[in-house]
């Protein structure tokens, strides 16, 4: 069977070369071709001896996922719809800002966690992405965007905030993270790679031990009663445990704070009382807040908070000394915002059917 070399990080690729009777340093050489230059044809790798190139052509391939559609927004946001087979699609978004360029990467086809305000969650879950499909998103975007006039890559940051729950696809995500951090691949600093999780506590501890990168936690509610409804995984890992896991994470985190994401839902979680409750919850934890105006989708049952409520909420947090950012909606014209990365998912859990039936009664 042909192996896809995009599935391997450096240790795995070195082991592959040793199996072929080659020197392990070939891994670094090949990774530079694949990830620095975006080369997928072994024939072009001129500093690799021809017999080895022939052997690789016979045994292996460098196969990024297939781009189905590419869109550009007026504000410079780019979006790729990527075909992951069986009529499923995932999305990758590039968001340019004055001082950085961020790629928002997906980790699963759909998501099993059923957060009620999330269109990915509503679509159900199909499968985990492979390493090649995760790192392939960076591979594709890098190839399209290239480098700036100084020779630096346009993509300076990666956030695992696309479709799926990254920590529910732990091994593949960590292998892909290793590639993002490896100088022979993408060479990003740990501070510039962020994993966003809805709060899978045991996996947060594993990430801290195995690959500590910047952490964002989707909080969205200041009490267990409300969070149980919005982020149902809270029933398994309630706020007390989640906060303790955040504290533990900070012991090894590359940044000295956790970012809390908080989706602003009109009349649901956006009152002054909610903001004050939130302050009490995070009392002892170094953190920043990222308020995300809810992005509506059909039949969501939620509305975006009005600007006044978002401002009031933000001011309460800021007056207590916290850094708060309110996410701007970007790429509106190409549906590239958070929670709109709908892609196309064939639900294997049949949840969509269940949901449609719920809506019908
Ligand atoms: N599964 C991970 C990461 C992907 S979602 C997580 O939940 O953290 C990235 C962020 O977008 C999360 O904070 C998520 O809660 C938020 N989000 C999901 N649906 C949204 C919507 N419709 N509007 C605004 N934010 C949304
Ligand atoms: Fe999954 Fe994150 Fe959406 Fe929740 S918010 S359903 S964890 S993708």
Short mmCIF file of C-alpha atoms and ligand atoms in Angstrom, two decimals:
data_model
loop_
_atom_site.label_atom_id
_atom_site.label_comp_id
_atom_site.label_asym_id
_atom_site.label_seq_id
_atom_site.Cartn_x
_atom_site.Cartn_y
_atom_site.Cartn_z
CA UNK A 1 0.00 0.00 0.00
CA UNK A 2 1.25 3.49 -0.79
CA UNK A 3 1.97 5.56 2.31
CA UNK A 4 1.18 9.25 2.39
CA UNK A 5 4.26 11.01 3.77
CA UNK A 6 2.13 13.97 4.87
CA UNK A 7 0.89 11.67 7.65
CA UNK A 8 4.33 11.61 9.31
CA UNK A 9 6.06 13.99 11.70
CA UNK A 10 9.85 13.91 11.89
CA UNK A 11 10.28 10.90 14.24
CA UNK A 12 7.80 8.86 12.20
CA UNK A 13 9.42 9.83 8.90
CA UNK A 14 12.89 9.03 10.27
CA UNK A 15 11.62 5.60 11.34
CA UNK A 16 10.22 5.11 7.82
CA UNK A 17 13.62 5.85 6.27
CA UNK A 18 15.40 3.52 8.68
CA UNK A 19 12.97 0.77 7.61
CA UNK A 20 14.01 1.46 4.00
CA UNK A 21 17.67 1.06 5.02
CA UNK A 22 18.29 4.81 4.68
CA UNK A 23 19.82 7.33 7.06
CA UNK A 24 17.31 8.99 9.43
CA UNK A 25 18.51 12.52 8.49
CA UNK A 26 16.76 12.01 5.14
CA UNK A 27 13.58 12.83 7.06
CA UNK A 28 14.63 16.45 7.53
CA UNK A 29 15.67 16.73 3.90
CA UNK A 30 12.37 15.39 2.64
CA UNK A 31 10.32 17.44 5.08
CA UNK A 32 11.91 20.62 3.78
CA UNK A 33 10.89 19.68 0.25
CA UNK A 34 7.37 18.83 1.32
CA UNK A 35 6.65 21.59 3.79
CA UNK A 36 9.02 24.47 2.94
CA UNK A 37 8.63 24.27 -0.81
CA UNK A 38 5.26 22.51 -1.07
CA UNK A 39 6.78 19.96 -3.42
CA UNK A 40 4.80 16.77 -3.98
CA UNK A 41 6.80 15.25 -6.85
CA UNK A 42 9.79 13.16 -5.71
CA UNK A 43 11.28 13.61 -9.19
CA UNK A 44 11.88 17.31 -8.47
CA UNK A 45 13.89 16.67 -5.28
CA UNK A 46 17.23 17.14 -6.91
CA UNK A 47 19.49 16.70 -3.88
CA UNK A 48 18.08 13.24 -3.17
CA UNK A 49 19.86 10.42 -5.05
CA UNK A 50 17.87 9.04 -7.95
CA UNK A 51 17.63 5.43 -6.66
CA UNK A 52 16.03 6.72 -3.45
CA UNK A 53 13.68 8.99 -5.40
CA UNK A 54 12.64 5.99 -7.48
CA UNK A 55 12.12 3.90 -4.36
CA UNK A 56 9.96 6.65 -2.84
CA UNK A 57 7.92 7.01 -6.03
CA UNK A 58 7.21 3.30 -5.88
CA UNK A 59 6.34 3.09 -2.17
CA UNK A 60 5.03 6.47 -1.13
CA UNK A 61 3.20 9.61 -2.12
CA UNK A 62 2.80 13.18 -0.95
CA UNK A 63 -0.92 13.58 -1.21
CA UNK A 64 -2.58 16.71 0.20
CA UNK A 65 -6.38 16.70 0.31
CA UNK A 66 -8.20 17.97 -2.77
CA UNK A 67 -9.43 21.56 -2.97
CA UNK A 68 -13.04 21.70 -4.01
CA UNK A 69 -13.56 25.44 -3.94
CA UNK A 70 -11.51 28.48 -3.11
CA UNK A 71 -13.04 31.85 -2.24
CA UNK A 72 -11.61 35.29 -1.48
CA UNK A 73 -13.38 37.99 0.49
CA UNK A 74 -13.12 41.71 -0.15
CA UNK A 75 -11.34 42.11 3.19
CA UNK A 76 -8.59 39.66 2.21
CA UNK A 77 -10.04 36.63 4.03
CA UNK A 78 -9.60 33.44 2.01
CA UNK A 79 -11.49 30.21 2.39
CA UNK A 80 -10.85 26.75 1.02
CA UNK A 81 -13.51 24.07 0.89
CA UNK A 82 -11.62 20.80 1.00
CA UNK A 83 -12.95 17.51 -0.25
CA UNK A 84 -12.38 14.73 2.27
CA UNK A 85 -14.23 12.04 0.35
CA UNK A 86 -17.64 10.37 0.66
CA UNK A 87 -19.34 13.67 -0.18
CA UNK A 88 -17.90 15.37 2.92
CA UNK A 89 -16.27 18.79 3.01
CA UNK A 90 -14.27 20.71 5.60
CA UNK A 91 -13.21 24.31 5.60
CA UNK A 92 -10.00 26.23 6.21
CA UNK A 93 -9.92 30.00 6.56
CA UNK A 94 -7.08 32.50 6.31
CA UNK A 95 -7.55 35.80 8.13
CA UNK A 96 -5.03 38.56 7.38
CA UNK A 97 -4.41 41.27 9.97
CA UNK A 98 -1.92 44.12 10.00
CA UNK A 99 0.62 42.30 12.19
CA UNK A 100 -0.12 38.64 11.49
CA UNK A 101 -1.81 36.15 9.22
CA UNK A 102 -3.88 33.47 10.92
CA UNK A 103 -5.01 30.17 9.47
CA UNK A 104 -8.07 28.58 11.07
CA UNK A 105 -7.74 24.81 10.72
CA UNK A 106 -10.34 22.02 11.06
CA UNK A 107 -9.70 18.80 12.98
CA UNK A 108 -12.77 16.62 12.35
CA UNK A 109 -15.51 16.12 9.79
CA UNK A 110 -18.38 17.47 11.90
CA UNK A 111 -18.31 17.27 15.68
CA UNK A 112 -19.87 14.92 18.19
CA UNK A 113 -20.19 17.40 21.03
CA UNK A 114 -23.55 18.98 20.24
CA UNK A 115 -22.99 22.53 21.49
CA UNK A 116 -26.41 23.99 20.82
CA UNK A 117 -25.28 27.29 19.19
CA UNK A 118 -22.78 25.67 16.79
CA UNK A 119 -23.69 24.72 13.24
CA UNK A 120 -20.89 22.13 13.09
CA UNK A 121 -22.30 20.50 16.22
CA UNK A 122 -25.76 20.53 14.68
CA UNK A 123 -24.52 18.73 11.57
CA UNK A 124 -23.36 15.73 13.54
CA UNK A 125 -20.12 13.78 13.38
CA UNK A 126 -18.63 11.78 10.56
CA UNK A 127 -14.97 11.03 11.32
CA UNK A 128 -11.62 12.29 12.52
CA UNK A 129 -9.33 13.95 9.99
CA UNK A 130 -6.04 12.19 9.28
CA UNK A 131 -2.72 13.93 9.96
CA UNK A 132 -2.33 14.52 6.20
CA UNK A 133 -5.76 16.17 6.08
CA UNK A 134 -4.97 18.43 9.05
CA UNK A 135 -1.45 19.47 8.03
CA UNK A 136 -2.62 19.40 4.41
CA UNK A 137 -4.74 22.48 5.17
CA UNK A 138 -1.57 24.38 6.09
CA UNK A 139 0.22 22.89 3.09
CA UNK A 140 -2.52 24.08 0.71
CA UNK A 141 -2.84 27.55 2.23
CA UNK A 142 0.92 28.08 2.35
CA UNK A 143 1.27 27.13 -1.26
CA UNK A 144 -1.47 29.55 -2.23
CA UNK A 145 -0.29 32.45 -0.06
CA UNK A 146 3.48 32.08 -0.29
CA UNK A 147 5.89 34.49 1.39
CA UNK A 148 6.13 38.22 1.91
CA UNK A 149 8.90 40.36 0.36
CA UNK A 150 11.17 39.60 3.35
CA UNK A 151 10.89 35.89 2.66
CA UNK A 152 8.69 35.28 5.72
CA UNK A 153 5.67 33.08 5.44
CA UNK A 154 2.35 34.91 5.15
CA UNK A 155 0.83 32.47 7.64
CA UNK A 156 2.30 33.42 11.02
CA UNK A 157 -0.31 31.86 13.32
CA UNK A 158 -2.50 28.78 13.37
CA UNK A 159 -5.67 28.36 15.40
CA UNK A 160 -7.40 24.99 15.67
CA UNK A 161 -10.80 26.67 15.61
CA UNK A 162 -12.34 25.29 12.45
CA UNK A 163 -14.69 22.32 12.34
CA UNK A 164 -14.44 19.74 15.07
CA UNK A 165 -13.10 19.33 18.57
CA UNK A 166 -9.30 19.04 18.23
CA UNK A 167 -8.79 17.24 21.54
CA UNK A 168 -11.27 14.54 20.50
CA UNK A 169 -8.84 13.68 17.66
CA UNK A 170 -5.88 13.84 19.98
CA UNK A 171 -3.14 11.73 18.35
CA UNK A 172 -3.60 13.09 14.84
CA UNK A 173 -3.84 16.66 16.08
CA UNK A 174 -0.65 16.35 18.15
CA UNK A 175 1.27 14.85 15.21
CA UNK A 176 0.07 17.75 13.05
CA UNK A 177 1.01 20.23 15.80
CA UNK A 178 4.52 18.70 15.89
CA UNK A 179 4.82 19.47 12.20
CA UNK A 180 3.58 23.03 12.68
CA UNK A 181 6.31 23.58 15.30
CA UNK A 182 9.15 21.73 13.52
CA UNK A 183 11.75 23.98 11.85
CA UNK A 184 12.02 21.50 8.99
CA UNK A 185 8.30 21.95 8.36
CA UNK A 186 6.47 25.15 9.37
CA UNK A 187 8.65 26.38 12.27
CA UNK A 188 5.91 28.23 14.16
CA UNK A 189 6.51 29.09 17.80
CA UNK A 190 4.31 27.41 20.41
CA UNK A 191 2.85 30.81 21.27
CA UNK A 192 1.58 31.20 17.73
CA UNK A 193 -0.27 27.90 17.58
CA UNK A 194 -3.55 27.77 19.51
CA UNK A 195 -5.74 24.79 20.30
CA UNK A 196 -9.33 25.67 21.12
CA UNK A 197 -11.28 23.15 23.18
CA UNK A 198 -14.76 22.91 24.58
CA UNK A 199 -13.14 21.49 27.72
CA UNK A 200 -12.13 17.82 27.44
CA UNK A 201 -10.33 17.82 30.78
CA UNK A 202 -8.22 14.62 30.56
CA UNK A 203 -7.06 15.55 27.03
CA UNK A 204 -6.12 19.05 28.22
CA UNK A 205 -3.74 17.42 30.71
CA UNK A 206 -2.30 15.22 27.97
CA UNK A 207 -1.78 18.20 25.70
CA UNK A 208 0.05 20.01 28.50
CA UNK A 209 2.40 17.03 28.87
CA UNK A 210 2.85 16.08 25.23
CA UNK A 211 2.65 19.27 23.21
CA UNK A 212 1.93 22.45 25.17
CA UNK A 213 0.78 25.16 22.77
CA UNK A 214 -1.37 28.23 23.46
CA UNK A 215 -4.76 27.24 24.86
CA UNK A 216 -8.20 28.69 24.23
CA UNK A 217 -11.20 27.32 26.10
CA UNK A 218 -14.78 27.72 24.90
CA UNK A 219 -16.41 28.81 28.12
CA UNK A 220 -19.62 30.51 26.92
CA UNK A 221 -21.34 30.38 30.33
CA UNK A 222 -20.40 31.29 33.90
CA UNK A 223 -22.50 28.63 35.67
CA UNK A 224 -22.87 24.87 35.35
CA UNK A 225 -26.63 25.17 34.92
CA UNK A 226 -26.27 27.32 31.79
CA UNK A 227 -23.13 25.66 30.46
CA UNK A 228 -24.79 22.23 30.70
CA UNK A 229 -27.26 23.51 28.11
CA UNK A 230 -24.90 25.39 25.78
CA UNK A 231 -21.87 23.08 25.93
CA UNK A 232 -23.26 19.68 26.99
CA UNK A 233 -19.78 18.18 27.59
CA UNK A 234 -19.95 20.33 30.74
CA UNK A 235 -22.11 17.63 32.33
CA UNK A 236 -19.10 15.33 32.15
CA UNK A 237 -16.43 17.92 33.00
CA UNK A 238 -18.10 20.70 35.02
CA UNK A 239 -16.67 24.16 35.56
CA UNK A 240 -14.77 23.37 38.77
CA UNK A 241 -12.84 20.61 37.01
CA UNK A 242 -12.38 22.72 33.89
CA UNK A 243 -10.94 25.65 35.84
CA UNK A 244 -8.57 23.33 37.71
CA UNK A 245 -7.42 21.87 34.37
CA UNK A 246 -6.75 25.41 33.08
CA UNK A 247 -4.62 26.12 36.17
CA UNK A 248 -2.65 22.91 35.60
CA UNK A 249 -2.21 23.77 31.92
CA UNK A 250 -0.65 27.12 32.77
CA UNK A 251 2.21 25.38 34.56
CA UNK A 252 3.59 24.35 31.17
CA UNK A 253 1.84 26.65 28.72
CA UNK A 254 3.93 28.79 26.36
CA UNK A 255 1.79 31.81 27.26
CA UNK A 256 1.04 32.82 30.82
CA UNK A 257 -2.70 33.03 30.31
CA UNK A 258 -5.62 31.01 28.96
CA UNK A 259 -7.94 32.63 26.43
CA UNK A 260 -11.61 32.16 27.24
CA UNK A 261 -13.93 32.28 24.26
CA UNK A 262 -17.43 33.49 25.02
CA UNK A 263 -20.11 33.51 22.35
CA UNK A 264 -22.56 36.40 22.90
CA UNK A 265 -26.11 35.06 22.78
CA UNK A 266 -28.91 37.57 23.12
CA UNK A 267 -30.76 37.21 26.43
CA UNK A 268 -29.05 33.90 27.18
CA UNK A 269 -25.58 34.58 28.60
CA UNK A 270 -24.97 38.30 28.02
CA UNK A 271 -26.34 40.13 31.09
CA UNK A 272 -24.37 42.20 33.61
CA UNK A 273 -25.06 39.47 36.16
CA UNK A 274 -23.50 36.86 33.83
CA UNK A 275 -20.41 39.06 33.48
CA UNK A 276 -20.08 39.40 37.25
CA UNK A 277 -20.54 35.67 37.72
CA UNK A 278 -17.82 35.13 35.14
CA UNK A 279 -15.45 37.38 37.08
CA UNK A 280 -16.01 35.30 40.20
CA UNK A 281 -15.44 32.08 38.26
CA UNK A 282 -12.04 33.06 36.86
CA UNK A 283 -10.90 34.91 39.99
CA UNK A 284 -7.55 33.20 40.47
CA UNK A 285 -6.79 32.35 36.87
CA UNK A 286 -4.58 34.44 34.56
CA UNK A 287 -6.77 34.77 31.48
CA UNK A 288 -7.93 36.90 28.59
CA UNK A 289 -11.40 36.99 27.08
CA UNK A 290 -12.45 36.77 23.49
CA UNK A 291 -16.09 37.74 23.01
CA UNK A 292 -17.53 36.26 19.83
CA UNK A 293 -20.77 37.77 18.50
CA UNK A 294 -22.99 34.77 17.71
CA UNK A 295 -23.06 33.94 14.01
CA UNK A 296 -26.62 32.96 13.20
CA UNK A 297 -27.56 30.01 11.02
CA UNK A 298 -31.00 28.71 10.01
CA UNK A 299 -33.10 27.25 12.86
CA UNK A 300 -30.40 27.93 15.42
CA UNK A 301 -32.92 29.25 17.93
CA UNK A 302 -30.43 31.92 19.08
CA UNK A 303 -29.82 35.58 18.27
CA UNK A 304 -26.70 37.69 18.38
CA UNK A 305 -26.42 39.99 21.41
CA UNK A 306 -27.00 43.62 20.59
CA UNK A 307 -23.97 45.91 20.46
CA UNK A 308 -24.93 47.61 23.75
CA UNK A 309 -25.00 44.33 25.64
CA UNK A 310 -21.66 43.27 24.20
CA UNK A 311 -20.18 46.62 25.20
CA UNK A 312 -21.61 46.43 28.72
CA UNK A 313 -20.33 42.87 29.15
CA UNK A 314 -16.89 43.84 27.87
CA UNK A 315 -16.69 46.91 30.13
CA UNK A 316 -17.47 44.90 33.27
CA UNK A 317 -14.65 42.48 32.47
CA UNK A 318 -12.27 45.29 31.54
CA UNK A 319 -13.02 47.32 34.65
CA UNK A 320 -11.96 44.28 36.67
CA UNK A 321 -8.58 44.48 34.91
CA UNK A 322 -8.97 41.84 32.20
CA UNK A 323 -7.87 42.08 28.60
CA UNK A 324 -10.94 41.61 26.41
CA UNK A 325 -11.12 41.42 22.63
CA UNK A 326 -14.37 41.36 20.71
CA UNK A 327 -14.04 39.33 17.59
CA UNK A 328 -14.71 41.26 14.41
CA UNK A 329 -16.71 39.44 11.81
CA UNK A 330 -14.44 38.81 8.87
CA UNK A 331 -15.09 37.39 5.47
CA UNK A 332 -18.84 37.93 5.82
CA UNK A 333 -19.34 37.78 2.06
CA UNK A 334 -17.91 34.24 1.91
CA UNK A 335 -19.40 32.90 5.20
CA UNK A 336 -15.96 32.52 6.74
CA UNK A 337 -16.80 33.40 10.34
CA UNK A 338 -16.78 31.21 13.44
CA UNK A 339 -19.61 28.77 13.58
CA UNK A 340 -20.31 29.16 9.89
CA UNK A 341 -17.67 26.72 8.79
CA UNK A 342 -20.43 24.43 7.82
CA UNK A 343 -18.70 22.38 5.15
CA UNK A 344 -20.80 19.37 4.39
CA UNK A 345 -21.09 16.43 6.70
CA UNK A 346 -22.73 13.07 6.23
CA UNK A 347 -23.74 12.48 9.81
CA UNK A 348 -22.87 8.96 10.90
CA UNK A 349 -24.58 9.42 14.23
CA UNK A 350 -27.92 10.22 12.61
CA UNK A 351 -28.15 13.23 14.88
CA UNK A 352 -29.47 15.47 12.11
CA UNK A 353 -32.49 13.29 11.74
CA UNK A 354 -33.03 13.50 15.50
CA UNK A 355 -32.66 17.27 15.42
CA UNK A 356 -35.06 17.75 12.55
CA UNK A 357 -37.59 15.63 14.42
CA UNK A 358 -37.12 17.78 17.52
CA UNK A 359 -37.76 20.89 15.47
CA UNK A 360 -40.88 19.33 14.04
CA UNK A 361 -42.57 18.64 17.38
N1 LIG B 1 -14.43 22.63 19.00
C1 LIG B 1 -13.58 23.66 19.45
C2 LIG B 1 -13.00 24.53 18.37
C3 LIG B 1 -13.85 24.91 17.19
S1 LIG B 1 -15.07 26.13 17.29
C4 LIG B 1 -14.26 24.50 20.49
O1 LIG B 1 -15.46 24.37 20.68
O2 LIG B 1 -13.56 25.26 21.15
C5 LIG B 1 -14.23 27.72 17.51
C6 LIG B 1 -15.06 28.67 18.36
O3 LIG B 1 -16.24 29.12 17.69
C7 LIG B 1 -15.51 28.04 19.66
O4 LIG B 1 -15.32 28.90 20.75
C8 LIG B 1 -16.98 27.82 19.39
O5 LIG B 1 -17.71 27.68 20.57
C9 LIG B 1 -17.34 29.05 18.60
N2 LIG B 1 -18.60 28.95 17.86
C10 LIG B 1 -19.25 27.85 17.44
N3 LIG B 1 -20.41 28.17 16.81
C11 LIG B 1 -20.49 29.52 16.83
C12 LIG B 1 -21.44 30.45 16.32
N4 LIG B 1 -22.52 30.07 15.66
N5 LIG B 1 -21.18 31.76 16.51
C13 LIG B 1 -20.07 32.17 17.16
N6 LIG B 1 -19.14 31.33 17.64
C14 LIG B 1 -19.34 30.02 17.49
FE1 LIG B 2 -17.90 20.90 18.51
FE2 LIG B 2 -16.65 23.19 19.17
FE3 LIG B 2 -18.99 23.21 17.79
FE4 LIG B 2 -18.98 22.48 20.35
S1 LIG B 2 -18.45 24.50 19.51
S2 LIG B 2 -20.08 21.42 18.69
S3 LIG B 2 -17.04 21.40 20.51
S4 LIG B 2 -17.03 22.40 17.08
#
